[in-house]
Structures are given as C-alpha cells and as structure tokens.
Coordinates of C-alpha atoms in Angstrom, one line a residue:
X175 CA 4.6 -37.9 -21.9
X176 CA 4.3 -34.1 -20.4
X177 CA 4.0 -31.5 -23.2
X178 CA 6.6 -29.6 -23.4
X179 CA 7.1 -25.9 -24.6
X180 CA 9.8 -25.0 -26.5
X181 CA 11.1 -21.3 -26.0
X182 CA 11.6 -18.9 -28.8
X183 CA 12.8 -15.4 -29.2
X184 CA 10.0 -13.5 -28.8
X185 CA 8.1 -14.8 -26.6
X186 CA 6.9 -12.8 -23.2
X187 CA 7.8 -14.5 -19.9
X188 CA 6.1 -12.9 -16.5
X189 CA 7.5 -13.9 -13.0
X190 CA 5.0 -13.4 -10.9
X191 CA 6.5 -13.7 -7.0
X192 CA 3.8 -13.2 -3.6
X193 CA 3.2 -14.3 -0.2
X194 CA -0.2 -14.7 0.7
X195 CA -2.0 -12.7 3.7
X196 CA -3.1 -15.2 6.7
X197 CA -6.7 -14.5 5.9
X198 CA -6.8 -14.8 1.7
X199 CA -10.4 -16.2 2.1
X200 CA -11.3 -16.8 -2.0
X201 CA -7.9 -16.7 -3.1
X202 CA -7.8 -20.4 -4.7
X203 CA -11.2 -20.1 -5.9
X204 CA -10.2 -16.5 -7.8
X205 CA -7.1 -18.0 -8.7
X206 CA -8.8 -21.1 -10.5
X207 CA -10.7 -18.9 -12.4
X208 CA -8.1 -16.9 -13.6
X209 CA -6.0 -19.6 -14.8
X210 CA -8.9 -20.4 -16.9
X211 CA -9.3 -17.5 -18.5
X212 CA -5.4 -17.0 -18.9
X213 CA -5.7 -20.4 -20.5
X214 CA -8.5 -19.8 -23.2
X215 CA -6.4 -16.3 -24.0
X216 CA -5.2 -16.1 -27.6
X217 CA -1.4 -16.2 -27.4
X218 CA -1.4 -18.2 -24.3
X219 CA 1.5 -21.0 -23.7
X220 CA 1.7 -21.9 -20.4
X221 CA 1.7 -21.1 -16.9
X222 CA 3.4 -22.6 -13.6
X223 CA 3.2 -22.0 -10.2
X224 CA 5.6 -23.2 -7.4
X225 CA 5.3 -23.0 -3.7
X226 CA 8.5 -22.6 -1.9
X227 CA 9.0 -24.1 1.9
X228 CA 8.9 -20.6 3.7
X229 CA 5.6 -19.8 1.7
X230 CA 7.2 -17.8 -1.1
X231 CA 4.9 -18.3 -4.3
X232 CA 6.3 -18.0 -7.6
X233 CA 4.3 -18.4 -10.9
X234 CA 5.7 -18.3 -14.3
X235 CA 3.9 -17.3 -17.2
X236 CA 4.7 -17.3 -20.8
X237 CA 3.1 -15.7 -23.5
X238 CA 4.1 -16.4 -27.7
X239 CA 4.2 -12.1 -28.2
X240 CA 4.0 -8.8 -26.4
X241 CA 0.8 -8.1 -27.9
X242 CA -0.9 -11.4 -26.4
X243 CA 1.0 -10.7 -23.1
X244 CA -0.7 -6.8 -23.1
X245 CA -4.0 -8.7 -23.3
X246 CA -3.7 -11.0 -21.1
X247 CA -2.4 -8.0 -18.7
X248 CA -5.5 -5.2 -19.5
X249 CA -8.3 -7.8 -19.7
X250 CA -11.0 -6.6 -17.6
X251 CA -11.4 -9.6 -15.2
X252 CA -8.0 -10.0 -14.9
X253 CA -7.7 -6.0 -13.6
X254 CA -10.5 -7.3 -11.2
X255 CA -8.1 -9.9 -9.9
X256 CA -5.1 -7.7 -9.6
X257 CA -7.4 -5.3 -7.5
X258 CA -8.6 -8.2 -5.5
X259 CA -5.3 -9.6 -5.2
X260 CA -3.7 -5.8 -3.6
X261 CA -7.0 -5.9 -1.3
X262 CA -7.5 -9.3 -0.4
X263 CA -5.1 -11.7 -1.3
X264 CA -1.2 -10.7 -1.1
X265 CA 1.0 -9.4 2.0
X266 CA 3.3 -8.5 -1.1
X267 CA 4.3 -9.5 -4.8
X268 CA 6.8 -8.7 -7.5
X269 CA 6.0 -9.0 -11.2
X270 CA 9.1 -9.3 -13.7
X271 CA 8.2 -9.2 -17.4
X272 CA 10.9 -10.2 -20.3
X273 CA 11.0 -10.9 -23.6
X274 CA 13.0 -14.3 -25.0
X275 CA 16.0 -12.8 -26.3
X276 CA 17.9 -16.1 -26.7
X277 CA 16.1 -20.1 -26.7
X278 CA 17.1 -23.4 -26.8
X279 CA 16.1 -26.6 -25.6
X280 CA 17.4 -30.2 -25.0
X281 CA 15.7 -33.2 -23.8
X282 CA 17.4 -36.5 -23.1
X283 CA 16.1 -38.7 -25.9
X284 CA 15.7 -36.7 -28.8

C-alpha cells in the first residue's frame, strides 16, 4: 500500500510551477540530487511532481513547520540550484508558499 501523508495545521506547503527552456542540459541530473537532499532534510514530508500535457510542471512540497520549510529554502546547495535553475533550467516559474490552516483526510477503507 502507498504511504500516505496526512495534513495538519501547521504544516508548510510550496507549489512550485515552471516550464523548462529547450536546452535544460543537467536539469534531471540537478534535479535528482536535489530531491535527495530535500529528502534527508529534517522536517521533510513529502514531495511531488506532475507534468502537465502542454509541458507545465508542477511540484508540490510539504514541509511539517515553517522553520524546516526556511531550511530547506536557505540551504546552500539548494541556493546553488535556484541560481542554476534562473540560468539554466527554467523559461519561467512561480513559487506559492502556505501554511495548513485547516486538514482532514479520508480514505475509502478506514
């Protein structure tokens, strides 16, 4: 069975959205690396990322406080990336940050 993540107030949700240039050469390898390091960050959830048909990427990150979420955001390789990602990478993104306000959660079964 998938694991699944239960929200709860508090928690710090990023929508990342971006297109990526024609010529993104190192992208997916950058990318890989990041989600590593994302993974292994204290206060780290989850993370998804979903392709739409005309190319639109959207990747949702979630965070269990603000504080892990700041972390995540100032770490030093990760600032690399960002920079990488403006240079390299992205015709253009969109980053939306939240905080859970309100959570529930049903699953057919329970």
């Amino acid at each position: 069975m998938t694991q699944r993540l239960v929200p709860e107030v508090g928690q710090v949700v990023t929508v990342f959205r971006s297109r990526l240039r024609p010529d993104a050469d190192g992208y997916a390898d950058h990318a890989d690396q990041m989600d590593a390091l994302a993974s292994a960050m204290p206060g780290y959830l989850e993370h998804k990322s979903f392709t739409a048909e005309d190319g639109e990427r959207v990747t949702v990150v979630t965070f269990a406080d603000r504080a892990a979420h700041d972390a995540w955001g100032s770490h030093p390789e990760h600032r690399v990336a960002q920079r990488a990602g403006v240079e390299a990478y992205y015709e253009e993104y969109s980053i939306s940050v939240g905080s859970v306000e309100r959570a529930s959660a049903w699953v057919r079964g329970d």
